[in-house]
Short mmCIF file of C-alpha atoms in Angstrom, two decimals:
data_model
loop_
_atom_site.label_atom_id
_atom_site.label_comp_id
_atom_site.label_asym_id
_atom_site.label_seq_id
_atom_site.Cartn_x
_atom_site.Cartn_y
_atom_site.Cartn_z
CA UNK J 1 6.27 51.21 31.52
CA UNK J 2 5.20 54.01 33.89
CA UNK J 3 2.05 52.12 35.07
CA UNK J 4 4.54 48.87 35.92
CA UNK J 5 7.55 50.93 37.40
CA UNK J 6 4.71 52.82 39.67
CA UNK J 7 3.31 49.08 40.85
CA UNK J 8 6.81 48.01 41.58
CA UNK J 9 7.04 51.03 43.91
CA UNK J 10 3.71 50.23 45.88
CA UNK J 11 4.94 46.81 45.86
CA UNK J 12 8.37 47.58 47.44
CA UNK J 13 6.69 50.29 49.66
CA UNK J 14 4.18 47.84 50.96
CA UNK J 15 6.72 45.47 51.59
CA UNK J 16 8.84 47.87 53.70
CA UNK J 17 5.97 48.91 55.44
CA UNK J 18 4.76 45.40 56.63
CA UNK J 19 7.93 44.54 57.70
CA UNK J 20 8.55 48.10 59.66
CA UNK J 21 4.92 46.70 61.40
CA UNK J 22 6.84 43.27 62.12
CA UNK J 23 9.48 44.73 63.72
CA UNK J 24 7.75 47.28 65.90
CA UNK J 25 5.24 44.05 66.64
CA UNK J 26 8.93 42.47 67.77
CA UNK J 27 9.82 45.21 69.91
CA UNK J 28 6.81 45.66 71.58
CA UNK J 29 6.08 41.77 72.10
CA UNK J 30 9.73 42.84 74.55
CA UNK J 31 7.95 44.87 76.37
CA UNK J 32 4.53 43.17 77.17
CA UNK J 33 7.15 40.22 78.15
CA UNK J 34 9.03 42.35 80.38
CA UNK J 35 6.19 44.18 81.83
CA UNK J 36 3.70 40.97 81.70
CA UNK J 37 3.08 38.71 85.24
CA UNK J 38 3.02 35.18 84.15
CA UNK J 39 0.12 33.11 85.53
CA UNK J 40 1.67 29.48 86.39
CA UNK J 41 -1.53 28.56 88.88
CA UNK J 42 0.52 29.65 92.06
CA UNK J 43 -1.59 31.41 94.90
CA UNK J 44 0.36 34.66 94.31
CA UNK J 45 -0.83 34.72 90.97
CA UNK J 46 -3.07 36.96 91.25
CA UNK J 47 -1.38 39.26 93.81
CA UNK J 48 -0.81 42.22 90.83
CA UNK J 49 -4.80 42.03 90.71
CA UNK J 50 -5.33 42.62 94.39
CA UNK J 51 -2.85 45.27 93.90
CA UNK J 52 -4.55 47.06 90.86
CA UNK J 53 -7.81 47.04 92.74
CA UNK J 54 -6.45 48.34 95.96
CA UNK J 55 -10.00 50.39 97.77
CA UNK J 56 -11.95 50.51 94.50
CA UNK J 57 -15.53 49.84 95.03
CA UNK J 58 -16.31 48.38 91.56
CA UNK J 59 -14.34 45.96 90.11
CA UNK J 60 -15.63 45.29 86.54
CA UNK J 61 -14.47 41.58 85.60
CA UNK J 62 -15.21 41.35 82.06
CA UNK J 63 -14.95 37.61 79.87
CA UNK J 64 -14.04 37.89 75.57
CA UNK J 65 -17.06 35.04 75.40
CA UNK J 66 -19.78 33.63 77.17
CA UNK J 67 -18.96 30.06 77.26
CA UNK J 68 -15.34 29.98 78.32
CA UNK J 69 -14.17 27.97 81.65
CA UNK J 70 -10.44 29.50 82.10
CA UNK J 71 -12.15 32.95 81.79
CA UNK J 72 -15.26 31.97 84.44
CA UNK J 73 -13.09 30.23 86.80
CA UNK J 74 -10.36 33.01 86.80
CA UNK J 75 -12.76 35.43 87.10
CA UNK J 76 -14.30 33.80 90.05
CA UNK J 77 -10.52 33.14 91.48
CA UNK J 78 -10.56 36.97 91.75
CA UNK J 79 -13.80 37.59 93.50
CA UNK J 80 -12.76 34.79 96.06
CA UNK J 81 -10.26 37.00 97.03
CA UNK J 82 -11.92 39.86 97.19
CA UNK J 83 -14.37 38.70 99.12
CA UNK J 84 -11.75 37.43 101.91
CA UNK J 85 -9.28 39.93 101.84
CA UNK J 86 -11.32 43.25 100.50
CA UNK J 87 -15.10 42.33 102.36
CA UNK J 88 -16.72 42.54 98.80
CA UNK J 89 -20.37 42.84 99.30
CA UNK J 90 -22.48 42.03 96.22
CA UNK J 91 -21.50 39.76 92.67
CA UNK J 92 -23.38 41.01 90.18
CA UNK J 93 -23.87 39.04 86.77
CA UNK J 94 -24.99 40.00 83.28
CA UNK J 95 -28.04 38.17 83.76
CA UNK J 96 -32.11 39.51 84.88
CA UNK J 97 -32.51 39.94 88.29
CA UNK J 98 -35.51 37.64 88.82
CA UNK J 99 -33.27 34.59 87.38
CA UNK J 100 -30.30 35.70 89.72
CA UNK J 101 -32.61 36.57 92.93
CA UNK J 102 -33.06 32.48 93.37
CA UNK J 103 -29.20 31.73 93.67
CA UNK J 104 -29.23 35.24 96.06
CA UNK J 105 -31.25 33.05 98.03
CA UNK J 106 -29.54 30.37 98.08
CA UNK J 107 -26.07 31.66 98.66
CA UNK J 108 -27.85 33.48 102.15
CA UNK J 109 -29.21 29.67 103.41
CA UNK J 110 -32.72 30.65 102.71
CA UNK J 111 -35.35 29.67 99.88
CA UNK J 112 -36.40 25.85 99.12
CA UNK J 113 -33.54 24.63 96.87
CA UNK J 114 -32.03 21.72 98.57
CA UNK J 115 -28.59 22.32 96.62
CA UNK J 116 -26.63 24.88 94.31
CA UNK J 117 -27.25 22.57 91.22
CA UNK J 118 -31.32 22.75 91.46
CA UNK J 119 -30.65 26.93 93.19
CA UNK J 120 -30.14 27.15 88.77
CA UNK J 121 -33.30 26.54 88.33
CA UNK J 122 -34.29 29.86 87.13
CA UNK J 123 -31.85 30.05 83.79
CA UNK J 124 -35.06 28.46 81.81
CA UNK J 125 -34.52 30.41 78.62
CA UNK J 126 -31.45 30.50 75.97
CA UNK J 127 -28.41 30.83 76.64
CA UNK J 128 -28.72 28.44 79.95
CA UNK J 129 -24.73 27.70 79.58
CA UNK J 130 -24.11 31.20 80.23
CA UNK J 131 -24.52 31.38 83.78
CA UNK J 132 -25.58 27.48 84.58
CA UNK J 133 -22.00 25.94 84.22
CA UNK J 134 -20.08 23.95 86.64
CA UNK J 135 -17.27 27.34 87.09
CA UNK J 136 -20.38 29.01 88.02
CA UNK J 137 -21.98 26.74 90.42
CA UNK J 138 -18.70 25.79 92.36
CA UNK J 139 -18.61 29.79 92.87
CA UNK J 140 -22.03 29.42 94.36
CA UNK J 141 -21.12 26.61 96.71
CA UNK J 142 -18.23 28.08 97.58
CA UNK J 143 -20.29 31.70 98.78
CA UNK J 144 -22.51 29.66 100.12
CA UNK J 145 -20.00 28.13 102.31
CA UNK J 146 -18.71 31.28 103.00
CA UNK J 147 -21.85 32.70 103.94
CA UNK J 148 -22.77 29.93 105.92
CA UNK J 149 -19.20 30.64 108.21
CA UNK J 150 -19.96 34.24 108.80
CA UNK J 151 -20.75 35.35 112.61
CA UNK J 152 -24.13 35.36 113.46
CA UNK J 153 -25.90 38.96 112.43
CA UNK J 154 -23.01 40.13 109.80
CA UNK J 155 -23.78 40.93 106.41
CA UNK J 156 -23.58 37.66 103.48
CA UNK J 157 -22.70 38.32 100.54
CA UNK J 158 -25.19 38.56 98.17
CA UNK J 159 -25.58 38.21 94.32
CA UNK J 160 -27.80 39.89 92.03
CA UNK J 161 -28.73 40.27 87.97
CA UNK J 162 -28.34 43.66 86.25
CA UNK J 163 -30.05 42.65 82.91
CA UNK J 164 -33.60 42.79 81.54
CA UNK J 165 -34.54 40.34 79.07
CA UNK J 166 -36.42 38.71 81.70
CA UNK J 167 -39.76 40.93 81.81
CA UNK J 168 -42.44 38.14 82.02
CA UNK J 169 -40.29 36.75 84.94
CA UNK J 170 -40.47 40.14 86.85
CA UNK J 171 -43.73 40.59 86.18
CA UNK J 172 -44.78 37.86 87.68
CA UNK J 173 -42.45 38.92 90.67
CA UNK J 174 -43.71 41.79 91.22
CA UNK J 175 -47.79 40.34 91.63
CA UNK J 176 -46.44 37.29 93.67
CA UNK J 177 -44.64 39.93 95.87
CA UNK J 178 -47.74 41.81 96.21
CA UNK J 179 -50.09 38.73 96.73
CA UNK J 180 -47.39 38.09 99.55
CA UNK J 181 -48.18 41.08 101.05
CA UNK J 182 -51.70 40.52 101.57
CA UNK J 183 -52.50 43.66 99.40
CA UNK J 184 -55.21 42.68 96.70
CA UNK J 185 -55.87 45.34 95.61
CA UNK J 186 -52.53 46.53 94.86
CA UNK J 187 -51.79 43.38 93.21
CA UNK J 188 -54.77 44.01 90.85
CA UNK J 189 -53.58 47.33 89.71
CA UNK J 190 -50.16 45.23 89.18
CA UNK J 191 -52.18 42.29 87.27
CA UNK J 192 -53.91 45.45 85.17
CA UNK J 193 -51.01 47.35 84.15
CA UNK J 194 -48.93 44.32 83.12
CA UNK J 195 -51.74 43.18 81.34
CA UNK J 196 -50.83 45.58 78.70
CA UNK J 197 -47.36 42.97 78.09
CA UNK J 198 -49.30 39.44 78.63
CA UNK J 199 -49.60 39.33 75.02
CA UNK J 200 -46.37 39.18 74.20
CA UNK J 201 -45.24 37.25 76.91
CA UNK J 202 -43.45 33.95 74.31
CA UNK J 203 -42.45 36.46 72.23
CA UNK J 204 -41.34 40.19 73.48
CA UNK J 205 -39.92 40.81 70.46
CA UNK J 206 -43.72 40.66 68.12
CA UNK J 207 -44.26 43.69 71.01
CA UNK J 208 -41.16 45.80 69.66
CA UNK J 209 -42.43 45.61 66.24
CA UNK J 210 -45.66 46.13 66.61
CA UNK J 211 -44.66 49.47 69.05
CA UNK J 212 -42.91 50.50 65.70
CA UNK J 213 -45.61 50.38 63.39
CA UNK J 214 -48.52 51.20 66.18
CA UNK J 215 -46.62 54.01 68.73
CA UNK J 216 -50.18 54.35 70.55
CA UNK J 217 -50.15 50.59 71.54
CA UNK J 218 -46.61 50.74 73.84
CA UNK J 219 -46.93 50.24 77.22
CA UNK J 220 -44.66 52.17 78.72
CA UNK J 221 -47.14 54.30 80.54
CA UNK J 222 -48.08 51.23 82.59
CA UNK J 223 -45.09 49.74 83.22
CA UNK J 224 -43.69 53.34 84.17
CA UNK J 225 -46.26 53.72 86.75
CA UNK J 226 -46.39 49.90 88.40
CA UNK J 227 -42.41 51.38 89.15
CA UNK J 228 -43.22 54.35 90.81
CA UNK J 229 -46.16 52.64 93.04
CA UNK J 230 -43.61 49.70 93.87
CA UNK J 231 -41.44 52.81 94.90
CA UNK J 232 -43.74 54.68 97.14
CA UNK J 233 -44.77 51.29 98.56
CA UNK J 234 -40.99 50.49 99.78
CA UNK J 235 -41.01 54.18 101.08
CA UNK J 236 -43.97 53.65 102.71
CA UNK J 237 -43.73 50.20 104.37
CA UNK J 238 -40.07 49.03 103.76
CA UNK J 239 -38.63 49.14 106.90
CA UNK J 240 -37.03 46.46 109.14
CA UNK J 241 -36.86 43.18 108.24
CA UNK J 242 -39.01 43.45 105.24
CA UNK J 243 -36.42 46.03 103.58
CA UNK J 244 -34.57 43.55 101.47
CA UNK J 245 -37.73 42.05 100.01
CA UNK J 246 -39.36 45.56 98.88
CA UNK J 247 -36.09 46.33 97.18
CA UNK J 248 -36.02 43.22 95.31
CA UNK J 249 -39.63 44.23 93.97
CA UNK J 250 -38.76 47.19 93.10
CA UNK J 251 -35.79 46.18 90.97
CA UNK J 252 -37.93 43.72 89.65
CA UNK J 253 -40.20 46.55 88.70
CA UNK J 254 -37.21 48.42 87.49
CA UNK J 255 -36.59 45.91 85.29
CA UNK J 256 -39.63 45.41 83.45
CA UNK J 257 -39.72 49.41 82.79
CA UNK J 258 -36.23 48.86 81.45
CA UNK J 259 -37.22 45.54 79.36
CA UNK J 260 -39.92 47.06 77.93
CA UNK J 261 -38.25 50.28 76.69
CA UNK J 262 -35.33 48.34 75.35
CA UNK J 263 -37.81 45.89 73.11
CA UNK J 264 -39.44 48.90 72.24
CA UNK J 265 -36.25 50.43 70.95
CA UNK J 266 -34.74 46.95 69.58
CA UNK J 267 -36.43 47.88 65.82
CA UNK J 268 -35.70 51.64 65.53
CA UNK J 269 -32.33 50.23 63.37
CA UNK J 270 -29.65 52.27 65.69
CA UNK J 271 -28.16 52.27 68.40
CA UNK J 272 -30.41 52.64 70.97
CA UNK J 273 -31.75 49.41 72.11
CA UNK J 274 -28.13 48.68 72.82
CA UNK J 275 -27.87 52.15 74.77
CA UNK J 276 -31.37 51.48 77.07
CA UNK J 277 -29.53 48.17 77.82
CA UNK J 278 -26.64 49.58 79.18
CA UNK J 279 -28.06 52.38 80.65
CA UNK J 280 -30.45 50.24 82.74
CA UNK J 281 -27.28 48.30 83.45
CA UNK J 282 -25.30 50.71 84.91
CA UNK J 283 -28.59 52.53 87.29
CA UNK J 284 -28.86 49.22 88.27
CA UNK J 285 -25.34 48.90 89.31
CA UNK J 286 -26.10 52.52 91.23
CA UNK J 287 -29.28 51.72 92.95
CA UNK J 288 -27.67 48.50 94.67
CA UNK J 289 -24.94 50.59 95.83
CA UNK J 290 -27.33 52.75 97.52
CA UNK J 291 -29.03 50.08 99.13
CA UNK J 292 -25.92 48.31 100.38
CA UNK J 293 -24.46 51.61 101.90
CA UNK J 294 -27.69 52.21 104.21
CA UNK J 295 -26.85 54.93 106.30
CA UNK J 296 -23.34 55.33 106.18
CA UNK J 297 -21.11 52.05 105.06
CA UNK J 298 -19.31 52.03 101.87
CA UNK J 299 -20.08 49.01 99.25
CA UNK J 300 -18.17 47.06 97.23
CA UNK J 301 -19.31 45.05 94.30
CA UNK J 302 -18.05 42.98 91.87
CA UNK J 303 -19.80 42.67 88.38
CA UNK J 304 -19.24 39.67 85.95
CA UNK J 305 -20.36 40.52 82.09
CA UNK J 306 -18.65 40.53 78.56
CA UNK J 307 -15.92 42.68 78.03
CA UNK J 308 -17.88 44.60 75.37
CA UNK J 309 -20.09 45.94 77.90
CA UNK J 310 -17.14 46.30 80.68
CA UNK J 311 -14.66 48.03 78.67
CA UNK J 312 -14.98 51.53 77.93
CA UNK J 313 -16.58 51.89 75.07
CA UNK J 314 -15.01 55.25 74.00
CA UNK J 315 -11.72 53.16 73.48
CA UNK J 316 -13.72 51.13 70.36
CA UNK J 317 -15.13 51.71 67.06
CA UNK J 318 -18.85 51.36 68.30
CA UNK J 319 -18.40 54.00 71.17
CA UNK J 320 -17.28 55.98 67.99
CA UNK J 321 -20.84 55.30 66.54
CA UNK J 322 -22.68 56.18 69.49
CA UNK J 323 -22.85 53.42 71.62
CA UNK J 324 -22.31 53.64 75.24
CA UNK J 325 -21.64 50.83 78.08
CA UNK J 326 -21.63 49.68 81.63
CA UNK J 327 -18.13 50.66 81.44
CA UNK J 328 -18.28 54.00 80.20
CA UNK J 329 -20.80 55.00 82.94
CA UNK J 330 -19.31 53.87 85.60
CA UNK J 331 -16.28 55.36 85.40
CA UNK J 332 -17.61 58.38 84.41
CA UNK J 333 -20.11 58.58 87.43
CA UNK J 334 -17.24 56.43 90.32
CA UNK J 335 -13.35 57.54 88.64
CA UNK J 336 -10.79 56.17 90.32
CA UNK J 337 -13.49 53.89 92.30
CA UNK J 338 -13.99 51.67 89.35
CA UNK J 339 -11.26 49.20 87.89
CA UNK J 340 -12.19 47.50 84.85
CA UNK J 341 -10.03 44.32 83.96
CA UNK J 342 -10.82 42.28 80.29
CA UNK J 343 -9.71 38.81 79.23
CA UNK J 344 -8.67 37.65 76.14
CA UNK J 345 -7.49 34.42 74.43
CA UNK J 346 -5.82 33.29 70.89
CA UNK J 347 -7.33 29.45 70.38
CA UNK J 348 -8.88 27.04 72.21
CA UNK J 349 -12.93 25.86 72.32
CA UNK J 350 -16.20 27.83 73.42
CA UNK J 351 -19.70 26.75 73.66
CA UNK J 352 -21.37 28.61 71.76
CA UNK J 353 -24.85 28.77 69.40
CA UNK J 354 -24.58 29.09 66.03
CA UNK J 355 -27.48 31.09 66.09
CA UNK J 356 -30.07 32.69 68.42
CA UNK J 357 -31.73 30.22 70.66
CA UNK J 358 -29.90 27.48 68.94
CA UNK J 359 -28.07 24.42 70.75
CA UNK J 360 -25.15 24.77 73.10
CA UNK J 361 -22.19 23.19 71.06
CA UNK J 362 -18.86 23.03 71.56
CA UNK J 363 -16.92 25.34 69.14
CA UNK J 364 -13.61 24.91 68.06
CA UNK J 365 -12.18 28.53 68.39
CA UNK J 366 -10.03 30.09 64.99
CA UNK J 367 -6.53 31.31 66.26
CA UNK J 368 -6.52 35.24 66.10
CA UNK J 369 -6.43 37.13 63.39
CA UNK J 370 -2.97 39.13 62.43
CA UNK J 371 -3.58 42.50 63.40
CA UNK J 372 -5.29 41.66 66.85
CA UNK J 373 -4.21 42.35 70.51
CA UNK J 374 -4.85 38.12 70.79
CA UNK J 375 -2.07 37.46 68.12
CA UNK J 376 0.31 40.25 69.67
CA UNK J 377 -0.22 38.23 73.14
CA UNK J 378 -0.06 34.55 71.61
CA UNK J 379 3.46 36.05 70.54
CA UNK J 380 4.73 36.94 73.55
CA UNK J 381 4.74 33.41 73.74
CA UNK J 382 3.44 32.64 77.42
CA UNK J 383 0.87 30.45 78.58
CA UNK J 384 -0.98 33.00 80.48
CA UNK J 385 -0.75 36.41 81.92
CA UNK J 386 -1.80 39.04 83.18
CA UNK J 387 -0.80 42.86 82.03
CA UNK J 388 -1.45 46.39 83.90
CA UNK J 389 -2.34 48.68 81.65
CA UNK J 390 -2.97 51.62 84.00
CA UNK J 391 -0.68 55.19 83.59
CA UNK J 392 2.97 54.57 82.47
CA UNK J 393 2.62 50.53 83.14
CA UNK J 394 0.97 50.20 79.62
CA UNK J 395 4.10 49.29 77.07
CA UNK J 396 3.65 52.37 75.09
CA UNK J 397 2.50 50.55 71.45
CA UNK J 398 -0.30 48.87 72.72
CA UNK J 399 -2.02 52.65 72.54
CA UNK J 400 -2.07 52.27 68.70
CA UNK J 401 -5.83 50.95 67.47
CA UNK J 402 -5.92 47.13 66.60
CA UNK J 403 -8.12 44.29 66.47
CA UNK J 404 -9.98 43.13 69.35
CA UNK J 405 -12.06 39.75 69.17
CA UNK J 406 -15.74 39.33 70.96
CA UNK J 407 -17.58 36.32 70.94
CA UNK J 408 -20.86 36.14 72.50
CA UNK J 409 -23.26 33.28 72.69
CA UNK J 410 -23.47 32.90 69.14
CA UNK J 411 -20.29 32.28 67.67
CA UNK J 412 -19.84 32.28 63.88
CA UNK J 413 -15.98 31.05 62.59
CA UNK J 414 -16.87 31.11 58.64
CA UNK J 415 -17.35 35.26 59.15
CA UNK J 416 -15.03 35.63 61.47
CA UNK J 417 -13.54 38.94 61.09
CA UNK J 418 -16.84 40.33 60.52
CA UNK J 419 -18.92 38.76 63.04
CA UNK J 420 -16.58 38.77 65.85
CA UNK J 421 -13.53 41.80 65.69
CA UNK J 422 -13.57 45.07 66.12
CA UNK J 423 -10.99 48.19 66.24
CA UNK J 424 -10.17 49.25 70.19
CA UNK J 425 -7.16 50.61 72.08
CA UNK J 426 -6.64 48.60 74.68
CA UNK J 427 -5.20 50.97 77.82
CA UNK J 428 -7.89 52.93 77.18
CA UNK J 429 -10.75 50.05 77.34
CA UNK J 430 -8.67 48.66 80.43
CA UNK J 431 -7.39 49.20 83.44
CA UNK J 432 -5.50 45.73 82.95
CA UNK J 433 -5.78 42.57 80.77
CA UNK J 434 -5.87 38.60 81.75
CA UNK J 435 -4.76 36.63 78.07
CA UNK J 436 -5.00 32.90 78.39
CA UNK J 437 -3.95 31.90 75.50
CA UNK J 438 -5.10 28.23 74.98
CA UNK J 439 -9.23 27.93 76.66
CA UNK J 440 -11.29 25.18 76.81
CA UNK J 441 -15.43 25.42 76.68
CA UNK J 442 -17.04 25.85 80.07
CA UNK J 443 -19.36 23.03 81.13
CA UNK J 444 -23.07 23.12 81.30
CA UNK J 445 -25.05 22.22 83.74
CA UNK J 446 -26.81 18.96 83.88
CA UNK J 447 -29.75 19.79 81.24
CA UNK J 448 -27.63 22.73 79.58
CA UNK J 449 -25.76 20.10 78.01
CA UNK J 450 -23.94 20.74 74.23
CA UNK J 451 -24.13 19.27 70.96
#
C-alpha cells in the first residue's frame, strides 16, 4: 500500500510538473512572438541584422547543417549586404585554404577558370555538396560581379578557407609556389621536408595512428620548419605586387603545420584534435586580419561555418568537457567586435551522408525533438524569423539549458537524439538566431549530385 500510494505521488507530481513546463513553454512562445522579426522575403527583412552588426568587424554566420539551401542562401543574403552597405572585405568559409584560394581567384577576374561553375573545381574530396552548391556558386557570381564593378585600383573582395584537412593540397602549394619563384633550391628543402607526409598522402589518417603507436615517426619538426622558412621568405621578399601571393604560401604552409598536428591528435581519444582544429581556425581568422589592415585600415570579414564551431562553446555541454571553438576565441580575443548569429530549423530535407565519405543523398529531416530550442520556435508558429538575443532583447526563458540540434555532413535520423542534440543556452551561444522552420536540401553542383 505504501509502495503504490508513494507511485501515485510521483505520478501526480510528474504530471504537475510537465504541465508547469507546458505552460511556461506557452508563456514564453508570447514572448519570442512579440520580440521575434518575421522574415516574409521583403528587402527590409533583414534590416534587424544590419542593425545587430552595426561596426563589428567579424560577423560569424553560422548554418545547424551542411547541406541546407534556406540556411546558405540566407546566409549569403546577409553578406550581400554587408558587402554594399558595411565595405566587408574578406568571406571566409569552413573549408582548406588551397580549395578556397581557386574561387579567390576567380571572384578577383584572375586565374584560368572560364566560369564560377568550373572556379569549383578544387572541392575534389568528400563532402563536395558542402561548399559546391548552386546557393554557393550564385554567391560567387554575384562577388564576382561585384568585383568586376569596383573602380579601377580599389580593393575586391576576396574569399578565403580557414580549415585544414587539405594538407596534400597545400603541400603541393607551397613547392608549386616555390618552383614559381625560380628558387630550386628552396623548393627542394620544401619537396624534403614534406616528404616526411607523402606517405600518407590517400590516407592522413594511417599517419595519426601510426604517430600514436610510433611518437618518433611524426613530422611535425618538418612541417614546423617549411612554416617558418615560408615566413622569413615573405619577410624577406614579399613586398609589392608579389605580397598577396607570399601570404597565400604561407597560409598554405600554415595549414599543413595545423593539418598535421590535428591528425596527429585525431587518436589521442579526447578532445584535442577537435581543439587544434579550432584553434588553427581562429589564428587563421587573426592572421588575415592582419594582412587586410596593412598599415593602418580596419578589416572586416565575414566567416561562413557550422554553428557548432560559431557559437560559443562555453554556452554547451561540450565547452563543459573541454572543448573550445572559433567562437569562443574570437570573442574572447575581438569583444564587442565580433557578432555571432546561428540558424536553426524544425523539419524539412538536408543532403547529407549517411556515413563518412558516403553519397550525397537527400535526407528527409525528423521534426525536433520536445525539449529543443527548434520545437519552442516551430511553436511560435511562424514561417521564419529572426530573434536578437543580445542584453535585455533575449525573452528571459530562453536562458534556461535545452536541446539544441546539429547536423553535419553525416546525418543519422534512427539515433537521432544521440547523434545529433546537445544541451546549450542559447543567448549565451548567440548574439541572435535565424529559425526557418520548414528547409529544403541545397543543390549540388553538377558532379556533386545526390542519391
Amino acid at each position: 500500500m505504501i509502495a503504490r500510494t508513494s507511485f501515485g505521488l510521483l505520478l501526480v507530481t510528474l504530471a504537475a510538473s510537465a504541465l508547469a513546463c507546458s505552460a511556461s513553454d506557452a508563456d514564453l512562445g508570447g514572448q519570442i512572438s512579440a520580440a521575434a522579426r518575421p522574415l516574409t522575403g521583403a528587402d527590409s527583412d533583414l534590416d534587424p541584422v544590419m542593425d545587430l552588426v552595426g561596426d563589428a568587424r567579424f560577423v560569424l554566420i553560422g548554418e545547424a547543417s551542411h547541406g541546407t539551401d534556406d540556411f546558405y542562401r540566407t546566409r549569403a543574403d546577409i553578406t550581400r549586404r554587408l558587402i554594399q552597405e558595411r565595405g566587408l572585405d574578406a568571406v571566409v568559409m569552413e573549408a582548406d585554404w588551397a580549395s578556397v584560394e581557386r574561387l579567390d581567384h576567380y571572384v578577383r577576374g584572375e586565374g584560368d577558370d572560364q566560369g564560377a561553375d568550373a572556379a569549383f573545381g578544387g572541392f575534389q574530396r568528400f563532402p563536395t555538396w558542402m561548399w559546391g552548391n548552386t546557393a554557393v556558386r550564385d554567391f560567387v557570381v554575384w562577388l564576382r560581379a561585384h568585383n568586376d564593378a569596383l573602380p579601377a585600383g580599389s580593393p575586391k573582395v576576396g574569399m578565403y578557407g580557414f580549415d585544414l584537412y587539405g594538407v596534400v593540397d597545400s603541400m603541393d602549394a607551397v613547392v608549386a609556389f616555390l618552383e614559381a619563384m625560380e628558387d630550386p633550391a628552396a623548393a627542394d628543402r620544401a619537396r624534403a621536408r614534406y616528404g616526411c607526409l607523402d606517405p600518407y598522402r590517400s590516407s592522413p589518417d594511417d599517419y595519426g595512428l601510426l604517430v600514436r603507436s610510433t611518437p618518433e615517426a611524426s613530422c611535425g619538426d618538418e612541417v614546423k620548419a617549411q612554416r617558418e622558412e615560408m615566413e622569413s621568405l615573405a619577410a624577406a621578399r614579399g613586398t609589392g605586387e608579389q605580397q598577396r601571393a607570399f601570404f597565400h604560401a604561407v597560409q598554405n604552409a600554415r595549414a599543413v603545420e595545423g593539418g598535421e598536428a590535428y591528425y596527429r591528435a585525431a587518436y589521442t581519444g579526447s578532445t584535442s584534435s577537435w581543439n587544434v582544429r579550432d584553434t588553427h581556425m581562429a589564428g587563421t581568422l587573426d592572421g588575415l586580419q592582419e594582412y587586410l589592415e596593412g598599415a593602418d585600415e580596419e578589416a572586416s570579414i565575414a566567416v561562413w561555418a557550422h554553428n557548432s564551431h560559431l557559437g560559443d562553446a562555453q554556452a554547451t555541454d561540450m565547452g563543459r568537457a573541454g572543448e573550445i571553438n572559433v567562437g569562443q576565441l574570437v570573442r574572447e580575443r575581438h569583444g564587442n567586435d565580433a557578432v555571432n548569429i546561428g540558424f536553426t530549423t524544425h523539419t524539412g530535407t538536408v543532403m547529407a551522408a549517411s556515413k563518412w565519405g558516403g553519397a550525397a543523398e537527400r535526407k528527409a529531416v525528423q521534426p525536433s525533438m520536445e525539449g529543443s530550442y527548434e520545437r519552442l520556435f516551430h511553436e511560435v508558429g511562424l514561417t521564419a524569423f529572426f530573434l536578437s538575443l543580445k542584453g535585455d532583447e533575449a525573452p528571459e526563458g530562453l536562458s534556461e539549458p535545452r536541446l539544441e540540434r546539429a547536423i553535419g555532413v553525416i546525418y543519422r535520423p534512427a539515433t537521432e537524439r544521440v547523434s545529433h542534440y546537445f544541451s546549450a543556452v542559447l543567448p549565451e551561444q548567440f548574439d541572435a538566431i535565424l529559425h526557418i522552420d520548414v528547409t529544403r536540401a541545397v543543390d549540388p553542383l553538377e558532379g556533386g549530385g545526390a542519391e
